PDB file of C-alpha atoms in Angstrom:
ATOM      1  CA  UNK A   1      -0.694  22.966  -2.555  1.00  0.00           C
ATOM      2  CA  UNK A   2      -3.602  21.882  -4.685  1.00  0.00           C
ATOM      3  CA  UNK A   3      -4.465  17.949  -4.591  1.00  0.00           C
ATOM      4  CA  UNK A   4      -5.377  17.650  -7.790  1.00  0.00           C
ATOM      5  CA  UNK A   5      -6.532  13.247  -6.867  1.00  0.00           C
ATOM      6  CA  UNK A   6      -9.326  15.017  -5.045  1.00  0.00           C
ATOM      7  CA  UNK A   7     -10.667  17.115  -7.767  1.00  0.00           C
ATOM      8  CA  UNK A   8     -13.868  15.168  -9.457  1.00  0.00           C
ATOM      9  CA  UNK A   9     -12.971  13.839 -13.054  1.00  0.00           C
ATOM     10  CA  UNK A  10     -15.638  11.511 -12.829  1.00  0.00           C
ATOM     11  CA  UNK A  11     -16.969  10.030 -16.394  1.00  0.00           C
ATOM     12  CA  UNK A  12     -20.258   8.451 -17.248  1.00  0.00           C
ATOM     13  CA  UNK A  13     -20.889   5.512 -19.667  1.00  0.00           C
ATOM     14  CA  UNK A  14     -24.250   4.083 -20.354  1.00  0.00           C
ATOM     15  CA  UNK A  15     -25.361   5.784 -17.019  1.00  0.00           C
ATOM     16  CA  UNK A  16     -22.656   4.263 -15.195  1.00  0.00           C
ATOM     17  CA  UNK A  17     -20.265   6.665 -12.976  1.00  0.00           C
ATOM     18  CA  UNK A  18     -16.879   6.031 -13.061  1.00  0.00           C
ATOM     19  CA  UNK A  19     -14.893   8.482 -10.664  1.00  0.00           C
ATOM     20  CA  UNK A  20     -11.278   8.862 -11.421  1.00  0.00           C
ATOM     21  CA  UNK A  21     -11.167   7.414 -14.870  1.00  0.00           C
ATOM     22  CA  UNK A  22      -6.833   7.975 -15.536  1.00  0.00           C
ATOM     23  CA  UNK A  23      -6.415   6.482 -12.277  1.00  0.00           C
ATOM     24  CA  UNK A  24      -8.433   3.055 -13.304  1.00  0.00           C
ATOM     25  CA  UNK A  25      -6.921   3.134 -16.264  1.00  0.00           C
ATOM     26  CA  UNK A  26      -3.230   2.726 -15.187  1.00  0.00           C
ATOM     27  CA  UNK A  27      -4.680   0.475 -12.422  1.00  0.00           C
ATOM     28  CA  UNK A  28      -5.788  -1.754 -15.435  1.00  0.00           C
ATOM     29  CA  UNK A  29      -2.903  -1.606 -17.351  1.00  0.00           C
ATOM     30  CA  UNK A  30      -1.236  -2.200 -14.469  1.00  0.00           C
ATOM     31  CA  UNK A  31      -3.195  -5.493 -13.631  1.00  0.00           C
ATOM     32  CA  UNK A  32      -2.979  -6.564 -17.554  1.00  0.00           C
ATOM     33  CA  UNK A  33       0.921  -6.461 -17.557  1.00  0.00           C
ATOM     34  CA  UNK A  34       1.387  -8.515 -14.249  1.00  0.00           C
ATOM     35  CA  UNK A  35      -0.762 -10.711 -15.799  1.00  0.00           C
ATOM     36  CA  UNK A  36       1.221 -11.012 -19.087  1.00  0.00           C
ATOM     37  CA  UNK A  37       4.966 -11.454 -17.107  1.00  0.00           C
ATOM     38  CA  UNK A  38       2.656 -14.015 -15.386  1.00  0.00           C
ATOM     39  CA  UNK A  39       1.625 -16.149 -18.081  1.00  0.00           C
ATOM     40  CA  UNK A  40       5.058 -15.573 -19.637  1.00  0.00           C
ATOM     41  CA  UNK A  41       6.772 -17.112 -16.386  1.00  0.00           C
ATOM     42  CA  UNK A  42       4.003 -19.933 -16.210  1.00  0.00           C
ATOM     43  CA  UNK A  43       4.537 -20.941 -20.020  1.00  0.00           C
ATOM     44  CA  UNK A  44       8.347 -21.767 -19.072  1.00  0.00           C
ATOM     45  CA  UNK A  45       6.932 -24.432 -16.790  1.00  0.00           C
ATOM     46  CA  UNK A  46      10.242 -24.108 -14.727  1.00  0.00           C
ATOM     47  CA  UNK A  47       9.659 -25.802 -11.418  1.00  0.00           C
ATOM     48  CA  UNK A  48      11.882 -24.313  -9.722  1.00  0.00           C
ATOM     49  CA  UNK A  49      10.980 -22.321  -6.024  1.00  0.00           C
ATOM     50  CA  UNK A  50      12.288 -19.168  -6.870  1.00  0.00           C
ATOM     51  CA  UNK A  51      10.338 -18.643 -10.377  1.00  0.00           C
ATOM     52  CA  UNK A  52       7.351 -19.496  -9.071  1.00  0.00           C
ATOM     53  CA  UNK A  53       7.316 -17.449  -6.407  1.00  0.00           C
ATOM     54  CA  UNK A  54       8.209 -14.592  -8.466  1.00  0.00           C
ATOM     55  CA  UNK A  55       4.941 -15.501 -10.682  1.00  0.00           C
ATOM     56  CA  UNK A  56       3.029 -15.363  -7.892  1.00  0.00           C
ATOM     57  CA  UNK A  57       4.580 -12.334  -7.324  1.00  0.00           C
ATOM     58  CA  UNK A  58       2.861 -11.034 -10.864  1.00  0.00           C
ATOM     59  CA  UNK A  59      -0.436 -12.337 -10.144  1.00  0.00           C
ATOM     60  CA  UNK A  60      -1.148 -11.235  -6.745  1.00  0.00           C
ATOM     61  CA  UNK A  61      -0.187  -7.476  -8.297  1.00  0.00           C
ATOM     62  CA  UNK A  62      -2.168  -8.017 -11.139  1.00  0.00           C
ATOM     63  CA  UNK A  63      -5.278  -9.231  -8.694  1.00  0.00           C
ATOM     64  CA  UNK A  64      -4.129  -6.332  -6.043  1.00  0.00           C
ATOM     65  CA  UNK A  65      -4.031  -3.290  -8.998  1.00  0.00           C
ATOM     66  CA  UNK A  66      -7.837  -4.978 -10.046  1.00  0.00           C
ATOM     67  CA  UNK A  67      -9.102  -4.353  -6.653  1.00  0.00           C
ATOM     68  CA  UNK A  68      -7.317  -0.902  -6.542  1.00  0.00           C
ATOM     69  CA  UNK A  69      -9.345   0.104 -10.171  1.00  0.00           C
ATOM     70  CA  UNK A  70     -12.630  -0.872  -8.861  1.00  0.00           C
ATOM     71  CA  UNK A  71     -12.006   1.361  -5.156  1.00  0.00           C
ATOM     72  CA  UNK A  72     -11.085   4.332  -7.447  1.00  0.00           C
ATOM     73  CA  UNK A  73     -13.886   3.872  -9.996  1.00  0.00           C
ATOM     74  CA  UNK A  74     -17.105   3.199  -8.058  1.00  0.00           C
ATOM     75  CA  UNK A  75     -16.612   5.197  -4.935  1.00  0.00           C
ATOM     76  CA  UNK A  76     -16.349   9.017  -4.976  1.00  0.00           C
ATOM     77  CA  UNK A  77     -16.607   8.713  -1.345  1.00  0.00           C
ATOM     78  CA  UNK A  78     -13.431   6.885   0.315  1.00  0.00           C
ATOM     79  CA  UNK A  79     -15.098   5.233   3.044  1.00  0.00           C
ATOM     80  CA  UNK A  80     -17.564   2.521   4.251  1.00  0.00           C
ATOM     81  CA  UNK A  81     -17.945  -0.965   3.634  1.00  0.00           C
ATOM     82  CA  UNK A  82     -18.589  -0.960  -0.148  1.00  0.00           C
ATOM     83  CA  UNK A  83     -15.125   1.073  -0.456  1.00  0.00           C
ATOM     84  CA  UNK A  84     -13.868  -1.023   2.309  1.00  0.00           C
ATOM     85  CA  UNK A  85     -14.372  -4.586   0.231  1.00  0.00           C
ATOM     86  CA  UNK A  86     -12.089  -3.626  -2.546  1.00  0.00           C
ATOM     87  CA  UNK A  87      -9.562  -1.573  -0.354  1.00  0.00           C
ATOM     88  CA  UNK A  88      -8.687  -3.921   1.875  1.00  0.00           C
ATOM     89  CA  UNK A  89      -8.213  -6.716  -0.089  1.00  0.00           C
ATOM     90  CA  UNK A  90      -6.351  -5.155  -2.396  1.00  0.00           C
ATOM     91  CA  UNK A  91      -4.153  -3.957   0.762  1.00  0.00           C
ATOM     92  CA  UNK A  92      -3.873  -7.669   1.758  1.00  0.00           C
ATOM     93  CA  UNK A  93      -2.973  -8.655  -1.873  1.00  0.00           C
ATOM     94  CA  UNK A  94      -0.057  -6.570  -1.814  1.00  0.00           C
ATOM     95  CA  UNK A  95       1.356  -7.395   1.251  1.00  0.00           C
ATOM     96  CA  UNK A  96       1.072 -11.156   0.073  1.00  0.00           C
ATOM     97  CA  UNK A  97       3.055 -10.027  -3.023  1.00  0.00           C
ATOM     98  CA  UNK A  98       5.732  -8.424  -1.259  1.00  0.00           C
ATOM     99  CA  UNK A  99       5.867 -11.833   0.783  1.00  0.00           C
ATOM    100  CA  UNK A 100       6.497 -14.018  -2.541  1.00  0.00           C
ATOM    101  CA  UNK A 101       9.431 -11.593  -3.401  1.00  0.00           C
ATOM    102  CA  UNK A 102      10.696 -12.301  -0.121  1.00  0.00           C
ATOM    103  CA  UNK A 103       9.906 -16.129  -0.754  1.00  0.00           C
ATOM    104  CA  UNK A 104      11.795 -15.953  -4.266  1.00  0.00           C
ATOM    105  CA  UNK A 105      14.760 -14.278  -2.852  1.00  0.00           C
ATOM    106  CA  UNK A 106      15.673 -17.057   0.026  1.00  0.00           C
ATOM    107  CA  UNK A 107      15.042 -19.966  -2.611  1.00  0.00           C
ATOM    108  CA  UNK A 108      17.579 -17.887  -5.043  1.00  0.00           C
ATOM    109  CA  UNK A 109      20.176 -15.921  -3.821  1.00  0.00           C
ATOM    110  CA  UNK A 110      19.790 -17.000  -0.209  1.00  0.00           C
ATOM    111  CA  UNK A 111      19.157 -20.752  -0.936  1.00  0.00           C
ATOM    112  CA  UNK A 112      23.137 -21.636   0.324  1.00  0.00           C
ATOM    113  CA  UNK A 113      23.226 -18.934   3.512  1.00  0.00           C
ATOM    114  CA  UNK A 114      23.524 -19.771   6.620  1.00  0.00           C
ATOM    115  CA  UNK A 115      20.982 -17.391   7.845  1.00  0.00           C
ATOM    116  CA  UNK A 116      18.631 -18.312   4.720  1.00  0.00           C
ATOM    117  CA  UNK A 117      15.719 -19.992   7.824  1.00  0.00           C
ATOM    118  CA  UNK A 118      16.190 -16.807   9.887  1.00  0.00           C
ATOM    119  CA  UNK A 119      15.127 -15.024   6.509  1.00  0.00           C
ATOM    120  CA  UNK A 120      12.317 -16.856   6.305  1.00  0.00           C
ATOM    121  CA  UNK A 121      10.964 -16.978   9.236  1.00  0.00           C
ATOM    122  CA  UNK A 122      11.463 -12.641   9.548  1.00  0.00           C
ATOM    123  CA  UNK A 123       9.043 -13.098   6.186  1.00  0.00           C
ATOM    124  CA  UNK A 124       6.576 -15.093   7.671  1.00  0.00           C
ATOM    125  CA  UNK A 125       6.455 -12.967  11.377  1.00  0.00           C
ATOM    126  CA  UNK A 126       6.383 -10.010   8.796  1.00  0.00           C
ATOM    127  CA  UNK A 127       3.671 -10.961   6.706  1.00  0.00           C
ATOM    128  CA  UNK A 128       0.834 -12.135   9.602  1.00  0.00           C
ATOM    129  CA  UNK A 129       1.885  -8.434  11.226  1.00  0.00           C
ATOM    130  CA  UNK A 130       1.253  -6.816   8.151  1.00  0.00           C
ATOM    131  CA  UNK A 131      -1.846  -8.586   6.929  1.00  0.00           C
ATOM    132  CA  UNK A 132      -3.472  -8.230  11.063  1.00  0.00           C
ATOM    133  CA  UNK A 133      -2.527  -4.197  10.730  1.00  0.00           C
ATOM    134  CA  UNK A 134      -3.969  -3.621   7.568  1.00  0.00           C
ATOM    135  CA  UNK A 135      -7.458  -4.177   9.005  1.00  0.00           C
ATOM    136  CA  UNK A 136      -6.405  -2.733  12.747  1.00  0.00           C
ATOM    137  CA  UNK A 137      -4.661   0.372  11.476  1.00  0.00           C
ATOM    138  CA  UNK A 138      -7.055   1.033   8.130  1.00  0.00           C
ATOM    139  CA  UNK A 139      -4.438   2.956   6.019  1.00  0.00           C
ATOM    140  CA  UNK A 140      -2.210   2.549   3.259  1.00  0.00           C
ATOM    141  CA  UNK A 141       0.512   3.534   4.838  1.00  0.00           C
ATOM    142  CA  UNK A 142       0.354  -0.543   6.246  1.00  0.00           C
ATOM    143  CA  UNK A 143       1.575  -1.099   2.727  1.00  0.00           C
ATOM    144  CA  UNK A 144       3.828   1.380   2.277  1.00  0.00           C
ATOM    145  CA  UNK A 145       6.017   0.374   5.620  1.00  0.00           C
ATOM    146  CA  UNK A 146       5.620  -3.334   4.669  1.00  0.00           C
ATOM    147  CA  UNK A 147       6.918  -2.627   1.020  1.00  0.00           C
ATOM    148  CA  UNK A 148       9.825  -1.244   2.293  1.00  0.00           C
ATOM    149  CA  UNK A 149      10.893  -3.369   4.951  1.00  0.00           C
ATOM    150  CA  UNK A 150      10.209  -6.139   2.486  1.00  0.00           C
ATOM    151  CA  UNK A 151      11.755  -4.979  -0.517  1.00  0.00           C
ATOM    152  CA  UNK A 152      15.085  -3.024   0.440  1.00  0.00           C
ATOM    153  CA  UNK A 153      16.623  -6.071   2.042  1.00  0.00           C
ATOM    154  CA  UNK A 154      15.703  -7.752  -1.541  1.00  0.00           C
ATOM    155  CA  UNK A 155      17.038  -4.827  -3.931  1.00  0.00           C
ATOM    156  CA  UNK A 156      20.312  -5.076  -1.557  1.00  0.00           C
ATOM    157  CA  UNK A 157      20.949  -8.422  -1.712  1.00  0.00           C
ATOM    158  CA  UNK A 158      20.084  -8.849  -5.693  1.00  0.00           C
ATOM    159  CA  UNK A 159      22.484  -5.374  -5.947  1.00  0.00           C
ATOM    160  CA  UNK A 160      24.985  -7.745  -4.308  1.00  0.00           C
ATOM    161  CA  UNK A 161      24.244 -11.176  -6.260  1.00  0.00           C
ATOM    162  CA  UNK A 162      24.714  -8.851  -9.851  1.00  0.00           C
ATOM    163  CA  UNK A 163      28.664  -9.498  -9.170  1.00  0.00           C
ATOM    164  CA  UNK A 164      28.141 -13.062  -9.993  1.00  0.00           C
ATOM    165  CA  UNK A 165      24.695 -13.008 -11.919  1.00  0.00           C
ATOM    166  CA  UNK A 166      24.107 -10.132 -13.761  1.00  0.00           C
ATOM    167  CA  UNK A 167      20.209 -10.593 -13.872  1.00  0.00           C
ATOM    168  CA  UNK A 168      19.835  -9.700 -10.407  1.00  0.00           C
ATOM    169  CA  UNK A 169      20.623  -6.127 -11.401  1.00  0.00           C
ATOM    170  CA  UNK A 170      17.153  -5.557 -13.170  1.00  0.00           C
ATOM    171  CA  UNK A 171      15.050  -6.943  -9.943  1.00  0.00           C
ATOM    172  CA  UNK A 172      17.945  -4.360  -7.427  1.00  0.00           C
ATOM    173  CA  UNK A 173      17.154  -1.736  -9.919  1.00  0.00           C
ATOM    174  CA  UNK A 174      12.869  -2.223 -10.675  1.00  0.00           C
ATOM    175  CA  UNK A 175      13.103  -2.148  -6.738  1.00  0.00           C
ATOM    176  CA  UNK A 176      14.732   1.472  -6.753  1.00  0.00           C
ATOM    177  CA  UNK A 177      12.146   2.757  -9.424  1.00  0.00           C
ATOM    178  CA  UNK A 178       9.602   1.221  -7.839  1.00  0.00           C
ATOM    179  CA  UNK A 179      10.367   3.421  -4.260  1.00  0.00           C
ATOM    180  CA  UNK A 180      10.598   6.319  -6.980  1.00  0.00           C
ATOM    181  CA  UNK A 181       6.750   6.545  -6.392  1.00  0.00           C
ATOM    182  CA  UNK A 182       7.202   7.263  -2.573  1.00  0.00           C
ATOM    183  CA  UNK A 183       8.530   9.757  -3.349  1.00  0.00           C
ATOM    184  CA  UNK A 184       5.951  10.972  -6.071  1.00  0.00           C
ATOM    185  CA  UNK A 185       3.339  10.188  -3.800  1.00  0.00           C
ATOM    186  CA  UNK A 186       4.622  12.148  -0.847  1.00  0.00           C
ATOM    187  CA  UNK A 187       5.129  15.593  -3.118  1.00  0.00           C
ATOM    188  CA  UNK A 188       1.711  14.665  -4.982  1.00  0.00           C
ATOM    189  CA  UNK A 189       3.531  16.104  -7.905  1.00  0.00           C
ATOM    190  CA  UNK A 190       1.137  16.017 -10.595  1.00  0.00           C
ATOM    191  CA  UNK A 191       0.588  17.772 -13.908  1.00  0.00           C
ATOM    192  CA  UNK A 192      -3.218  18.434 -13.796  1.00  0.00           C
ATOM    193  CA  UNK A 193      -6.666  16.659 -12.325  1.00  0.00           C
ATOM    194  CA  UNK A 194      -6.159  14.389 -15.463  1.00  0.00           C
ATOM    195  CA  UNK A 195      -3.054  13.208 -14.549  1.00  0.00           C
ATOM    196  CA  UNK A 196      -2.476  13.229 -10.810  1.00  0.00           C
ATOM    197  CA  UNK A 197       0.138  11.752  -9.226  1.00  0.00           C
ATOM    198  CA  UNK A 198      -1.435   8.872  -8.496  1.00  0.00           C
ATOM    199  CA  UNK A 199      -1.660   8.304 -12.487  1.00  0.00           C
ATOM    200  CA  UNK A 200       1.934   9.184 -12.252  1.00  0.00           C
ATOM    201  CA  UNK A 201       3.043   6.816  -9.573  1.00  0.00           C
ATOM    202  CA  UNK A 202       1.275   3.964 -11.510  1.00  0.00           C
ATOM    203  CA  UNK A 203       2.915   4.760 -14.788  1.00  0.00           C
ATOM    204  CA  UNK A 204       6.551   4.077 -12.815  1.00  0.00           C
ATOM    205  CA  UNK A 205       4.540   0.960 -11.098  1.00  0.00           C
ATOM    206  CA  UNK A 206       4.361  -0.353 -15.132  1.00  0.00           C
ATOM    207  CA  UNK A 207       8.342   0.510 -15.664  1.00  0.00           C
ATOM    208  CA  UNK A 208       9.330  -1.281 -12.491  1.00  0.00           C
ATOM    209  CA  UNK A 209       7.934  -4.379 -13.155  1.00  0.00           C
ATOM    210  CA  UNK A 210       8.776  -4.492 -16.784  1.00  0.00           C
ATOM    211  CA  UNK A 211      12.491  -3.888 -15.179  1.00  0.00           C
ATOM    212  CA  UNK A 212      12.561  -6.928 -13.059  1.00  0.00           C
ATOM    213  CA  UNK A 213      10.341  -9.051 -15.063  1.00  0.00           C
ATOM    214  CA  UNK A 214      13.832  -8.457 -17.254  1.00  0.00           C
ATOM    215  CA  UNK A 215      16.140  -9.985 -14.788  1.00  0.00           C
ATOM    216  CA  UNK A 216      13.591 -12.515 -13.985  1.00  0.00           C
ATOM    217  CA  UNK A 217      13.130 -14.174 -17.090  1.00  0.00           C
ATOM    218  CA  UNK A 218      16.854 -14.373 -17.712  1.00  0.00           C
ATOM    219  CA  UNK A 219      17.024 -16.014 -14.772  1.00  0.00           C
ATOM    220  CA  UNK A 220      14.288 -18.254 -15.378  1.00  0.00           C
ATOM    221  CA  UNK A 221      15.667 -18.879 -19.207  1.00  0.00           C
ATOM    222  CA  UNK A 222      19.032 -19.996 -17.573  1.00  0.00           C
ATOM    223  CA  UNK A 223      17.664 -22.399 -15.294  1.00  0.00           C
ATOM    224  CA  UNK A 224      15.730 -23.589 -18.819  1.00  0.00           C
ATOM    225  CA  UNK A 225      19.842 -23.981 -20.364  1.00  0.00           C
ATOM    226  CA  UNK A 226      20.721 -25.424 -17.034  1.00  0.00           C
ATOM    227  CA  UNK A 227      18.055 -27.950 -17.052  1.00  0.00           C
TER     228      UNK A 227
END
């Protein structure tokens, strides 16, 4: 099977070489809708735990898919430090956003359980594991594993909070399409070098979020009514 990702697309402007320009482009748009659903969630000033953790949820993807664009554009060559200072971070970045929607979901749906401080402190073990093996282990794949484990316990419970609250349905389901790109990612299914699936996975990245940004809002425009 061909990978197209590793064919060279690379673009110049004004003498400067940017290697896999779809790639950084989705990245970007990527980065500029988190950053949106951020400032949207910000402007409702809501003060409660669970809103703001999902907006910190927003802006550590937004920061994370940044990082991401700039590894893709300036380095042909995956590897050494100059690769490694906007990999890694953005690793880190999304391990610490996978933490906040772990964060959000024990000060919302979990905020009565009994077992709400063992959830927590699973998130907290999880995340110092994850952030100490993303620079031990040097892959992705850190990210990958710490995604899941992180967000299928959330998509279940929010699957199981829609009985009473229907707005946890869009976060259960932005959670399944987000996993879609696993999958996309593990066929490298792809239509041509222009649009690889990486371009691919990020364009289901952009419908995921919009998804639960959905049920998030709601949520955080009834705690407005409540207030």
């Amino acid at each position: 099977m061909i990978d197209f990702a590793k064919i060279d697309t690379t673009i110049t402007f004004s003498g400067v070489a940017v290697h896999q320009p779809v790639t950084v482009l989705t990245d970007v748009l990527i980065a500029i809708l988190c950053v949106y659903f951020f400032r949207i969630l910000r402007l409702t000033k809501i003060t409660d735990r669970s809103i703001k953790h999902w907006t910190r949820f927003f802006l550590l993807l937004g920061f994370a898919s940044i990082f991401g664009a700039a590894s893709h554009a300036f380095f042909l060559v995956h590897e050494g430090f100059g690769y490694d200072s906007f990999w890694l971070p953005m690793q880190l970045l999304n391990v610490f956003s996978a933490f906040s929607a772990q964060q959000a979901t024990v000060h919302s749906v979990l905020k009565g359980s009994n077992s709400k401080n063992k959830w927590n402190v699973f998130a907290i073990l999880q995340l110092v594991l994850a952030s100490v093996s993303v620079f031990v282990f040097h892959s992705f794949l850190v990210v990958v594993i710490n995604s899941a484990i992180a967000l299928i316990p959330v998509m279940f419970i929010h699957f199981n909070d829609a009985k009473t609250e229907v707005q946890s349905n869009y976060i259960g389901w932005g959670i399944v399409i987000l996993f879609l790109t696993a999958i996309i990612n593990g066929t490298k299914f792809s239509i041509n070098e222009y649009f690889t699936y990486l371009d691919i996975a990020h364009v289901f990245i952009m419908i995921s979020l919009t998804v639960m940004f959905v049920g998030i809002k709601r949520k955080a425009v009834g705690l407005m009514v409540l207030g």
